Short mmCIF file of C-alpha atoms in Angstrom, two decimals:
data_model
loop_
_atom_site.label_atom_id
_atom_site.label_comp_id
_atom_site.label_asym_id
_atom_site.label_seq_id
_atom_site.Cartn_x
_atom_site.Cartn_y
_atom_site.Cartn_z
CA UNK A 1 53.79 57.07 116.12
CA UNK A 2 56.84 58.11 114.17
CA UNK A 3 57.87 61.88 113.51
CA UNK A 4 57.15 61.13 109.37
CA UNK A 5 53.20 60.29 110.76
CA UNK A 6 53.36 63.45 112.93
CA UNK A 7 54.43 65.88 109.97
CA UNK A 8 51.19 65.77 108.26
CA UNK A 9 50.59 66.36 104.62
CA UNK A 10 53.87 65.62 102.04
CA UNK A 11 56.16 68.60 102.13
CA UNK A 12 57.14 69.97 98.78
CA UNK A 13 60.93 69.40 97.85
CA UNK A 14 61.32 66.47 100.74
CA UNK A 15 61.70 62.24 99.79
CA UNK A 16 58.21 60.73 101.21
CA UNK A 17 59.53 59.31 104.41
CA UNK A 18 56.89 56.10 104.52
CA UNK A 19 54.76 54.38 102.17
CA UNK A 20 51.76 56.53 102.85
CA UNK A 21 53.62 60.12 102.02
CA UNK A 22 54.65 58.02 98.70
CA UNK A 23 51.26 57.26 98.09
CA UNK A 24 49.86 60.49 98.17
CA UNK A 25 52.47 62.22 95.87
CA UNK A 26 52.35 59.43 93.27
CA UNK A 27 48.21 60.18 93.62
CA UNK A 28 49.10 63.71 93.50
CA UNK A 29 51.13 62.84 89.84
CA UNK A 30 48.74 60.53 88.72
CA UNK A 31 45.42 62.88 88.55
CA UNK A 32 46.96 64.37 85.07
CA UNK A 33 46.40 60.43 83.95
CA UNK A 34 43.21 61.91 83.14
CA UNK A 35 44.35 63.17 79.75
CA UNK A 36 45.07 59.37 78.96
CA UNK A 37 41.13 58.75 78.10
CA UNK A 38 42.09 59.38 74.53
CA UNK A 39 44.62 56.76 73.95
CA UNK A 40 42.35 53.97 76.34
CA UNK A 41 39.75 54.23 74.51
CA UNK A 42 41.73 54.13 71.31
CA UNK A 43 43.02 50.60 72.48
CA UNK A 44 39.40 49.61 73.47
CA UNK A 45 37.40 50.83 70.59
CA UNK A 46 39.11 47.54 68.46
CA UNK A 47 39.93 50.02 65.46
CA UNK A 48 43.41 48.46 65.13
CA UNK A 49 44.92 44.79 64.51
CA UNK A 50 45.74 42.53 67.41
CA UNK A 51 49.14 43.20 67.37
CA UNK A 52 48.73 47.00 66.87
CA UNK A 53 46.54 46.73 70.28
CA UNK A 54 49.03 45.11 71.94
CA UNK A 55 52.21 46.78 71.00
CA UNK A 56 49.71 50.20 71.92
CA UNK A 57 49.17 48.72 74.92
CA UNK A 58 53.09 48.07 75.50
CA UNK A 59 53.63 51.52 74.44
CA UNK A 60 51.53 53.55 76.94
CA UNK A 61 52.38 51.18 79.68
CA UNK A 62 56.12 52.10 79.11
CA UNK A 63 55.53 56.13 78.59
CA UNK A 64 53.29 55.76 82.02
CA UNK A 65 56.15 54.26 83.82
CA UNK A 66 59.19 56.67 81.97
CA UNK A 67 56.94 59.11 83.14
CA UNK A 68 56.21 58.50 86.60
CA UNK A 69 59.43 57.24 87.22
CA UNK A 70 61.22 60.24 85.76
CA UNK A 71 58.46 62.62 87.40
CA UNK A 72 58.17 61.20 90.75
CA UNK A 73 61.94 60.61 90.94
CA UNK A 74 63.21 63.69 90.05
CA UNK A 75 61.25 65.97 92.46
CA UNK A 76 62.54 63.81 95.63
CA UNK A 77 65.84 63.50 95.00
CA UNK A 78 67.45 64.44 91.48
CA UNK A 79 68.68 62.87 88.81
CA UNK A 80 71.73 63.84 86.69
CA UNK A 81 71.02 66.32 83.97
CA UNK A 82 72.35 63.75 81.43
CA UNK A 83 70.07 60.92 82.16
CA UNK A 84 67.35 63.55 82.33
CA UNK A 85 67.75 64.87 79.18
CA UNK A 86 68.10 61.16 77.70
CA UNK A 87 64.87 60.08 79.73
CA UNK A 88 63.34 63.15 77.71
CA UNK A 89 64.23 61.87 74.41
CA UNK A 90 63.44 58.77 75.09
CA UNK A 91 59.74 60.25 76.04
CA UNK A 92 59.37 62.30 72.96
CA UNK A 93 60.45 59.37 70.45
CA UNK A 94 57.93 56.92 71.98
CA UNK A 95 55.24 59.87 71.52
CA UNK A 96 56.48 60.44 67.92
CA UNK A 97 56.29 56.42 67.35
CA UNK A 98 52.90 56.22 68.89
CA UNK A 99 51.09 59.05 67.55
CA UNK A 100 52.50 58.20 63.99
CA UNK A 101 51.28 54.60 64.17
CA UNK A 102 48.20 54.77 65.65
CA UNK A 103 46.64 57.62 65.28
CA UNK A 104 45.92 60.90 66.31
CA UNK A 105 44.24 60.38 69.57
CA UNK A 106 48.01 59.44 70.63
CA UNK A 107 48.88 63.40 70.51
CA UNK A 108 48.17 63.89 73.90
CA UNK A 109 51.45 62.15 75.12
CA UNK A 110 53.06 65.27 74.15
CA UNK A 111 51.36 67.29 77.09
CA UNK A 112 52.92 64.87 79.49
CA UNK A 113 56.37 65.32 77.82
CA UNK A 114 55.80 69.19 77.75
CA UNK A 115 54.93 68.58 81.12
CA UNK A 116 58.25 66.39 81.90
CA UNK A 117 60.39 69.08 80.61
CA UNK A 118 58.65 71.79 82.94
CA UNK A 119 59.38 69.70 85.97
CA UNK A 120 63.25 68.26 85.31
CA UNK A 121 64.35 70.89 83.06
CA UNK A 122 66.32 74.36 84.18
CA UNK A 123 64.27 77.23 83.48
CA UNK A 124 67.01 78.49 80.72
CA UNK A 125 66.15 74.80 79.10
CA UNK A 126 62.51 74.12 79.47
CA UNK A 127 61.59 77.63 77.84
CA UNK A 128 62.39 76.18 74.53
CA UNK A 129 61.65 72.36 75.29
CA UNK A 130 57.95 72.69 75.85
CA UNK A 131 57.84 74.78 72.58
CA UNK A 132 59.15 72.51 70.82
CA UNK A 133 57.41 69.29 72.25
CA UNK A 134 54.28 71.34 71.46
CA UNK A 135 55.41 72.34 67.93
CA UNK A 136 56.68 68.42 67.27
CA UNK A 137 53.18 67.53 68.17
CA UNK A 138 51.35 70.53 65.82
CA UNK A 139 53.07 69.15 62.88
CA UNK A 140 52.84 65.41 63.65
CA UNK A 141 49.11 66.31 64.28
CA UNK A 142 49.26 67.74 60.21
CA UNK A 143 49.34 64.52 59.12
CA UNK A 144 45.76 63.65 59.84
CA UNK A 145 42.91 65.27 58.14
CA UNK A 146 41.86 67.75 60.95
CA UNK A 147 45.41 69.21 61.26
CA UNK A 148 46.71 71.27 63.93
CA UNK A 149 45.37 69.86 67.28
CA UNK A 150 45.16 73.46 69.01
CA UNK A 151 43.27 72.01 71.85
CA UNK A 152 46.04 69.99 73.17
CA UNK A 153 49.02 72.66 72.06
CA UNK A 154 47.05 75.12 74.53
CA UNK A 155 47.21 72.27 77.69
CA UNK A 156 51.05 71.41 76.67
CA UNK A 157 52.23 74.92 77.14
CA UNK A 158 50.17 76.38 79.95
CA UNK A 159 51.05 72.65 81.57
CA UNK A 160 55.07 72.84 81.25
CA UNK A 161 55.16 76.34 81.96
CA UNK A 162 52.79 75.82 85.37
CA UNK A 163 55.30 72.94 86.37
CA UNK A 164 58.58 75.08 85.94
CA UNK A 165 56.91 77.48 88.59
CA UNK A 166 56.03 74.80 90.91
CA UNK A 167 59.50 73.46 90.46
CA UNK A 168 60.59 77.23 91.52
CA UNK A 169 58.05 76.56 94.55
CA UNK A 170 59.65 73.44 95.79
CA UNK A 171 63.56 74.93 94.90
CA UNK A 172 62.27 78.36 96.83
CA UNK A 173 60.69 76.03 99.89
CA UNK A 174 64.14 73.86 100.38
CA UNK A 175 66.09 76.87 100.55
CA UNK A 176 63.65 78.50 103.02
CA UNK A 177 63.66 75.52 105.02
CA UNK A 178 67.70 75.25 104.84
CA UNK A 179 67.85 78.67 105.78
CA UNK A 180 65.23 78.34 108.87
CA UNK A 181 67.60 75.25 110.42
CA UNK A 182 71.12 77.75 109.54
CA UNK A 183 68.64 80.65 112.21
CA UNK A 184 67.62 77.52 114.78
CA UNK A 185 71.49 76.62 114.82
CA UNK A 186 72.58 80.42 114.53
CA UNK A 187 70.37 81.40 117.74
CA UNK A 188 70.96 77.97 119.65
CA UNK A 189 74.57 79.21 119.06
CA UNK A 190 74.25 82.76 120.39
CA UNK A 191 72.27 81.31 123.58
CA UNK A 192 75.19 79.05 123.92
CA UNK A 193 77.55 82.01 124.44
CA UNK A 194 74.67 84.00 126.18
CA UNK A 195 74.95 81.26 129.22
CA UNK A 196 78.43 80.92 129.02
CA UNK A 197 79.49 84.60 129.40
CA UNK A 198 76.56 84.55 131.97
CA UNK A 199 78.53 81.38 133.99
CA UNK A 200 81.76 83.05 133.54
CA UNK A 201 80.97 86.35 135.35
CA UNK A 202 78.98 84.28 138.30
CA UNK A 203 81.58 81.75 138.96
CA UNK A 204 84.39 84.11 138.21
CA UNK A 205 83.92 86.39 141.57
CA UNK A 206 83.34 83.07 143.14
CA UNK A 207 86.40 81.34 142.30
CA UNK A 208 88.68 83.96 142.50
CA UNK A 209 87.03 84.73 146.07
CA UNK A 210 87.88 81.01 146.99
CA UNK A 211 91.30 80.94 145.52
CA UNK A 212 91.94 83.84 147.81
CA UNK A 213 90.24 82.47 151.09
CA UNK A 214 91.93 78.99 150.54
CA UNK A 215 95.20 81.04 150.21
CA UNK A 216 94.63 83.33 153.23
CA UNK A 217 93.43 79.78 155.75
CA UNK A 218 96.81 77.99 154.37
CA UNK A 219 98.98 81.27 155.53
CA UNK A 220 96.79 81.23 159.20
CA UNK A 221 96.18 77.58 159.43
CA UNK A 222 100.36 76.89 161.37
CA UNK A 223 99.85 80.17 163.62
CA UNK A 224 95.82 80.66 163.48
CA UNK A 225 93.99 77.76 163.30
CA UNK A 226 90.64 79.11 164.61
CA UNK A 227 91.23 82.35 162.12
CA UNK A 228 92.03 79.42 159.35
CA UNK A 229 89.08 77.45 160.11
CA UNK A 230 87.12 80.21 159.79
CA UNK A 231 88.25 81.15 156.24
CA UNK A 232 87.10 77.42 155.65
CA UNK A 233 83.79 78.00 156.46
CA UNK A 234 83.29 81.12 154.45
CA UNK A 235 84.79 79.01 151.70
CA UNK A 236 81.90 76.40 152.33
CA UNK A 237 79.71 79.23 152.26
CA UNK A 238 80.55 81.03 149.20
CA UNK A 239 80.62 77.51 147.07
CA UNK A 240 76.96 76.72 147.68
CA UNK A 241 76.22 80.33 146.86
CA UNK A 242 77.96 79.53 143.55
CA UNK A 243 75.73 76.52 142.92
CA UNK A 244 72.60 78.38 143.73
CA UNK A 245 73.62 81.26 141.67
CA UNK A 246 74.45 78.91 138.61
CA UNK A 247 70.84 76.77 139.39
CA UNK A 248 69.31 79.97 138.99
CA UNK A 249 70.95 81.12 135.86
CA UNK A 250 70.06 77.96 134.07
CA UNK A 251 66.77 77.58 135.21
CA UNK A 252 66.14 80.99 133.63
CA UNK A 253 67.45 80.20 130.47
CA UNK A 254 65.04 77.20 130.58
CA UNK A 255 62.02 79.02 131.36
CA UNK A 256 59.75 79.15 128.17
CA UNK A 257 57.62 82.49 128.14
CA UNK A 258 54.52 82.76 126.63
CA UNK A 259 55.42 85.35 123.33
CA UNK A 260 57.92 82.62 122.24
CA UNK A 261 55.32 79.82 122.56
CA UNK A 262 52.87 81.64 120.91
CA UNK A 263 55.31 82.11 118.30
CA UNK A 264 56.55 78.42 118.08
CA UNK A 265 52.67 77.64 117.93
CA UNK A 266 52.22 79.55 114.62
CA UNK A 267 55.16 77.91 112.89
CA UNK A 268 53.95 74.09 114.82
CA UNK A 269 50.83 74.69 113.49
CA UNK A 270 50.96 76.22 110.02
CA UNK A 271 53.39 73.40 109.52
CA UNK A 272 50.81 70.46 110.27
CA UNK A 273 48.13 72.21 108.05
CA UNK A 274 46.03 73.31 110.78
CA UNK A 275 44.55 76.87 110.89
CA UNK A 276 45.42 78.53 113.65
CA UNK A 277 44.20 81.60 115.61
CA UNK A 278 46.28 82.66 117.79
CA UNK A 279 46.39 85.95 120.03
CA UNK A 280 49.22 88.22 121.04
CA UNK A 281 51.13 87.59 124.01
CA UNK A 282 50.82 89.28 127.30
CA UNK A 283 52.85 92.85 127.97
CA UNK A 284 56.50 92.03 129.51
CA UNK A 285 56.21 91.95 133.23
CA UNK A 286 52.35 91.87 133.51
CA UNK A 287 52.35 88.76 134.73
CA UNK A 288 54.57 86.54 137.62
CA UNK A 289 56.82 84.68 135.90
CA UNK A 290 56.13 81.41 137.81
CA UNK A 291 52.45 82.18 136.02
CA UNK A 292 53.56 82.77 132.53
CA UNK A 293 55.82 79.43 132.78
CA UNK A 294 53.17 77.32 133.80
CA UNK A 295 50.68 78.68 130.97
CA UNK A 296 53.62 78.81 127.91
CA UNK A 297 54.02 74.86 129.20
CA UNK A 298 50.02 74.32 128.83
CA UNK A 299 50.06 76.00 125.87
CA UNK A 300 53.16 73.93 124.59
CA UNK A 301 51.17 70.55 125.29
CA UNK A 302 48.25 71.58 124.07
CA UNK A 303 49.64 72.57 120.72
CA UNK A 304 51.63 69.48 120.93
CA UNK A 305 48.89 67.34 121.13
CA UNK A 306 46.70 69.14 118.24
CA UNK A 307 49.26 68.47 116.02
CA UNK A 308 49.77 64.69 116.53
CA UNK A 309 46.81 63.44 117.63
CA UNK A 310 43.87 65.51 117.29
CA UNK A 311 43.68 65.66 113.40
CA UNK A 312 42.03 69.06 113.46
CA UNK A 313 41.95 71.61 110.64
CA UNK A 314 41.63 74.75 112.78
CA UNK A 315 42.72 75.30 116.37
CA UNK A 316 41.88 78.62 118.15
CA UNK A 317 43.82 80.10 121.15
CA UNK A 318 42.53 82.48 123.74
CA UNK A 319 44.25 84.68 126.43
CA UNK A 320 42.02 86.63 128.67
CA UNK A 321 42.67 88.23 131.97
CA UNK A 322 39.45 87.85 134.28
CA UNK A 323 38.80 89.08 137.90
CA UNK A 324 37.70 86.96 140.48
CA UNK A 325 37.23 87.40 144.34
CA UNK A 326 41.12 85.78 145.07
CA UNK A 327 42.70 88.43 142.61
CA UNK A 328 42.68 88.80 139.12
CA UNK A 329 43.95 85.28 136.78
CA UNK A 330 45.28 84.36 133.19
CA UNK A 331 42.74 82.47 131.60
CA UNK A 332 44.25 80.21 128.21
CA UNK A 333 42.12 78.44 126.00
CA UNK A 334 42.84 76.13 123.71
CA UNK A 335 40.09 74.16 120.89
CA UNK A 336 40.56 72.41 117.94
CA UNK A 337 37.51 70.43 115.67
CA UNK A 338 39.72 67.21 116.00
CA UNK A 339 38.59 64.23 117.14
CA UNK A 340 39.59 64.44 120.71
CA UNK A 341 41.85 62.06 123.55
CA UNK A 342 41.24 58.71 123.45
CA UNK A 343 38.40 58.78 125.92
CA UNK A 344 40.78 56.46 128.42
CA UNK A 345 41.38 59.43 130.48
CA UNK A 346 44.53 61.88 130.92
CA UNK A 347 47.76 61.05 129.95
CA UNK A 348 51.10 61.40 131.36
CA UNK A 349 51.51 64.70 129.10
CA UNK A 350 48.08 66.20 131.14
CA UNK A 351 48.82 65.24 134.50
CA UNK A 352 52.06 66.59 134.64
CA UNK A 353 50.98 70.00 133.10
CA UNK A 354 47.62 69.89 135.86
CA UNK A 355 50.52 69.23 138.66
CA UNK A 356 52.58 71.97 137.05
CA UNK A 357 49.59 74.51 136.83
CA UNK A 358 49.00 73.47 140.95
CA UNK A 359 52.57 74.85 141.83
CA UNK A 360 51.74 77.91 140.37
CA UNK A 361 48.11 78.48 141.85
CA UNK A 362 46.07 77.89 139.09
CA UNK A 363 43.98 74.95 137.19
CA UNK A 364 43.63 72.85 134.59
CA UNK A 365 40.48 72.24 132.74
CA UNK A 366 40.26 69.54 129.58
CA UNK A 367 37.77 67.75 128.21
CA UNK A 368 35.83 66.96 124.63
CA UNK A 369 33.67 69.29 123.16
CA UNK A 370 30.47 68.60 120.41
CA UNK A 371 33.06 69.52 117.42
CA UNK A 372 36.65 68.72 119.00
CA UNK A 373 38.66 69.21 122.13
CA UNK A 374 39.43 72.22 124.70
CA UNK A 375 41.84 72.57 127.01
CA UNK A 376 41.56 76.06 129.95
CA UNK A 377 44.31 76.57 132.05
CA UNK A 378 43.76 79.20 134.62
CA UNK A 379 47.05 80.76 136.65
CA UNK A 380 46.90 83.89 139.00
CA UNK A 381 48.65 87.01 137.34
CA UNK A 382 50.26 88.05 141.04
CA UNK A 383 51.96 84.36 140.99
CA UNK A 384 50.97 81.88 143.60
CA UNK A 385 49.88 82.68 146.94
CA UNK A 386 52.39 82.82 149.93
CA UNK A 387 55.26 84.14 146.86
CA UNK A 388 56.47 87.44 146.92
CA UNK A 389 56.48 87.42 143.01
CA UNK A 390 57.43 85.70 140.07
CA UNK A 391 59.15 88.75 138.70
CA UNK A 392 61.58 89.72 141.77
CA UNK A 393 59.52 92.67 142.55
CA UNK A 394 59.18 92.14 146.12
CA UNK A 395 62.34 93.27 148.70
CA UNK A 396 62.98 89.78 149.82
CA UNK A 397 63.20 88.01 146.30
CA UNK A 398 64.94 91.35 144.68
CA UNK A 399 67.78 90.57 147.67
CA UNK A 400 68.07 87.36 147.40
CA UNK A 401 67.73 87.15 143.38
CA UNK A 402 69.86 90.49 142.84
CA UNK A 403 71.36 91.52 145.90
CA UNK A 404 69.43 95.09 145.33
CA UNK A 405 68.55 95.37 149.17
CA UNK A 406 71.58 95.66 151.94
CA UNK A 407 71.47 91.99 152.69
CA UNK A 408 71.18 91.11 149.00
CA UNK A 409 74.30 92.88 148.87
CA UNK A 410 75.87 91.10 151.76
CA UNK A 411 75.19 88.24 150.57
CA UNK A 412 76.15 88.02 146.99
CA UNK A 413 78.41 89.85 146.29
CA UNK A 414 80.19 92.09 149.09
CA UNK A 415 79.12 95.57 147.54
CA UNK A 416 79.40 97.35 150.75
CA UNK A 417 81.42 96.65 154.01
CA UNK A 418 79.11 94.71 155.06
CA UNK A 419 79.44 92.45 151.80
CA UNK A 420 83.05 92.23 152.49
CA UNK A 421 82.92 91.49 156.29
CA UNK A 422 80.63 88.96 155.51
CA UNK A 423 82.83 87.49 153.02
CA UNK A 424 86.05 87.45 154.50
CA UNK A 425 84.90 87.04 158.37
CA UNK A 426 87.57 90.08 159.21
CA UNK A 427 90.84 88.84 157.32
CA UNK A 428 93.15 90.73 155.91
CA UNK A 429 93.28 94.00 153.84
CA UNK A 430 93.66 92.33 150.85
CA UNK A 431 90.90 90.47 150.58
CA UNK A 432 88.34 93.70 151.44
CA UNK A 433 90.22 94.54 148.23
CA UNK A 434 89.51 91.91 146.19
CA UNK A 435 85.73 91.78 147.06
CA UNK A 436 84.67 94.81 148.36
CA UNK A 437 85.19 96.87 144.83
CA UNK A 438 81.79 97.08 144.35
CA UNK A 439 82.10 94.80 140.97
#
């Protein structure tokens, strides 16, 4: 399945992007064909000579195809204003040459070029066009013994006016849409920098701490060798505490969290045309964040899935906290009315999110329903069993994570003399300097 079958219904102010998007908007154009009964059965009734049927019939096949051509065109990608405007005229003349010559059930073709003019022409433009296609066809219409046709003037103006606002609509939704990518880009930006001034304040200590060490076991190394080597090994040390320290920092900026996947949900599924019901996300901190990963992931596939393969119309999510006998747990449900998996069993998508939910202690539940498809996955709030917490609240994970505790401190970054022994296994005074600031 491509992305253009995933997006759902044509988007105003966007080319189709296959031949069934293209279908749909020309369908979408061609219901106002209905006003063509008139003319049809004009050219069926037999009131006119052979040739005047068949130069009619010429006639409204070429102001259907102007039309639709300039119509259908135009809101996908558009065309000069000079061809427009000569398109127009050339729409208005074969009205005027129609209606003149055979009659006045040909008036009607002026609601479709009142209707042209709404939907190519700049606002400034099509406020006196589609009075004036209107007026051309009042007094064309006085020719003919029942005069002024007000019952098509009325459909001509409220019909080019009504397109000039939907062609406001579509130029309002491609700016909105321009501007939503310039935020995406904008924020992706500002995370960029985020990690980077992150990575430069973690590997900076580090660095500098092994530019000094590696200086410091060169001075020992002719004199000291055992003093040198030992240098060597604190260098080893500090290094993989730099890796760790960087694994950890990106794996937090890769954790999704469940207010920004609820979020992402809304837009996902307003986007496909599905109705969605979503609840508010869980307080900051009320829940591990091992927990909150694994359901923001769940919720993430399941959303994923009701947009490209369930076909629903309305997909409700559910958050509940519920106690049970093992300590309290983070219930999310997700249903939609669509038509369900494929009844071949779970996927790749499903088996990686139930192996995901079993690191974290809970389960996953999904199956068809009578009217669609529900998903439950169920995590403990406290994390999973045997961790001290998902949030760092414990003493062991706040020193190893933050270096809050003594040997946190030691560890890390040297805050105390401890830190600094640590770090520079007794060497010189300068080094106790560099490390044991307290930055």
């Amino acid at each position: 399945m491509t992305e253009a079958d995933e997006r759902g219904p044509v988007q105003p102010g966007r080319p189709p992007a296959n031949r069934r998007e293209a279908l749909r908007k020309l369908l979408w154009i061609g219901i106002w064909l209905v006003f063509l009964g008139a003319p049809l059965h004009d050219l069926v009734s037999g009131g006119h000579t052979p040739a005047g049927t068949v130069c009619g019939w010429a006639g409204l096949v070429a102001f259907v195809a102007v039309y639709f051509g300039l119509v259908f065109r135009h809101t996908a990608k558009p065309f000069s204003p000079r061809l427009v405007v000569g398109v127009l005229a050339a729409l208005a003349a074969l009205a005027t040459a129609l209606s003149l010559t055979l009659g006045a059930d040909w008036l009607v073709l002026f609601v479709y070029v009142a209707v042209s003019c709404g939907a190519t022409l700049p606002m400034r433009a099509a406020r006196w066009t589609i009075p004036a296609a209107t007026v051309l066809m009042l007094l064309i219409g006085l020719r003919y013994d029942r005069g002024p046709d007000a019952d098509l003037a009325i459909p001509a103006l409220l019909g080019g006016f009504a397109m000039t606002g939907v062609r406001q609509l579509v130029r309002t939704t491609v700016e909105l849409r321009r501007a939503r990518a310039t935020v995406a880009q904008l924020a992706a930006n500002e995370e960029r920098l985020r990690l980077a001034r992150d990575l430069h304040d973690l590997l900076g200590h580090s660095l500098s701490l092994i530019t000094l060490k590696s200086e410091l076991a060169g001075r020992m190394l002719p004199g000291h060798p055992d003093k040198a080597a030992q240098q060597v090994a604190d260098i080893e040390s500090v290094s993989r505490q730099a890796l760790v320290d960087v694994r950890e920092a990106v794996t937090g900026y890769r954790r999704p969290r469940l207010s920004g996947e609820l979020a992402g949900a809304q837009v996902a599924l307003t986007a496909a045309g599905v109705a969605a019901d979503l609840p508010p996300g869980p307080d900051p901190g009320a829940v591990a964040e091992e927990s909150e990963s694994a359901l923001a992931w769940a919720l993430r596939e399941a959303v994923t899935n009701v947009v490209r393969h369930s076909g629903a119309r309305r997909c409700t999510v559910g958050l509940a906290r519920r106690p049970t006998l093992a300590g309290d747990i983070l219930e999310l449900t997700v249903e939609d009315d669509g038509s369900g998996g494929t009844g071949k069993g779970p996927g790749n998508g499903l088996t990686g999110l139930a192996e995901r939910l079993a690191k974290a202690g809970g389960s996953l539940e999904a199956d068809r329903t009578r009217h669609g498809f529900r998903l439950v996955a169920r995590v403990p709030v406290a994390g999973p069993a045997g961790a001290s917490g998902g949030s760092g609240s414990g003493p062991g994970e706040a020193s190893d994570r933050f270096g809050s505790g003594p040997a946190g401190a030691s560890d890390r970054i040297g805050s105390g003399p401890a830190g600094a022994s640590n770090h520079l296994g007794g060497a010189a005074g300068a080094a106790g300097d560099t490390v044991g600031s307290g930055s």
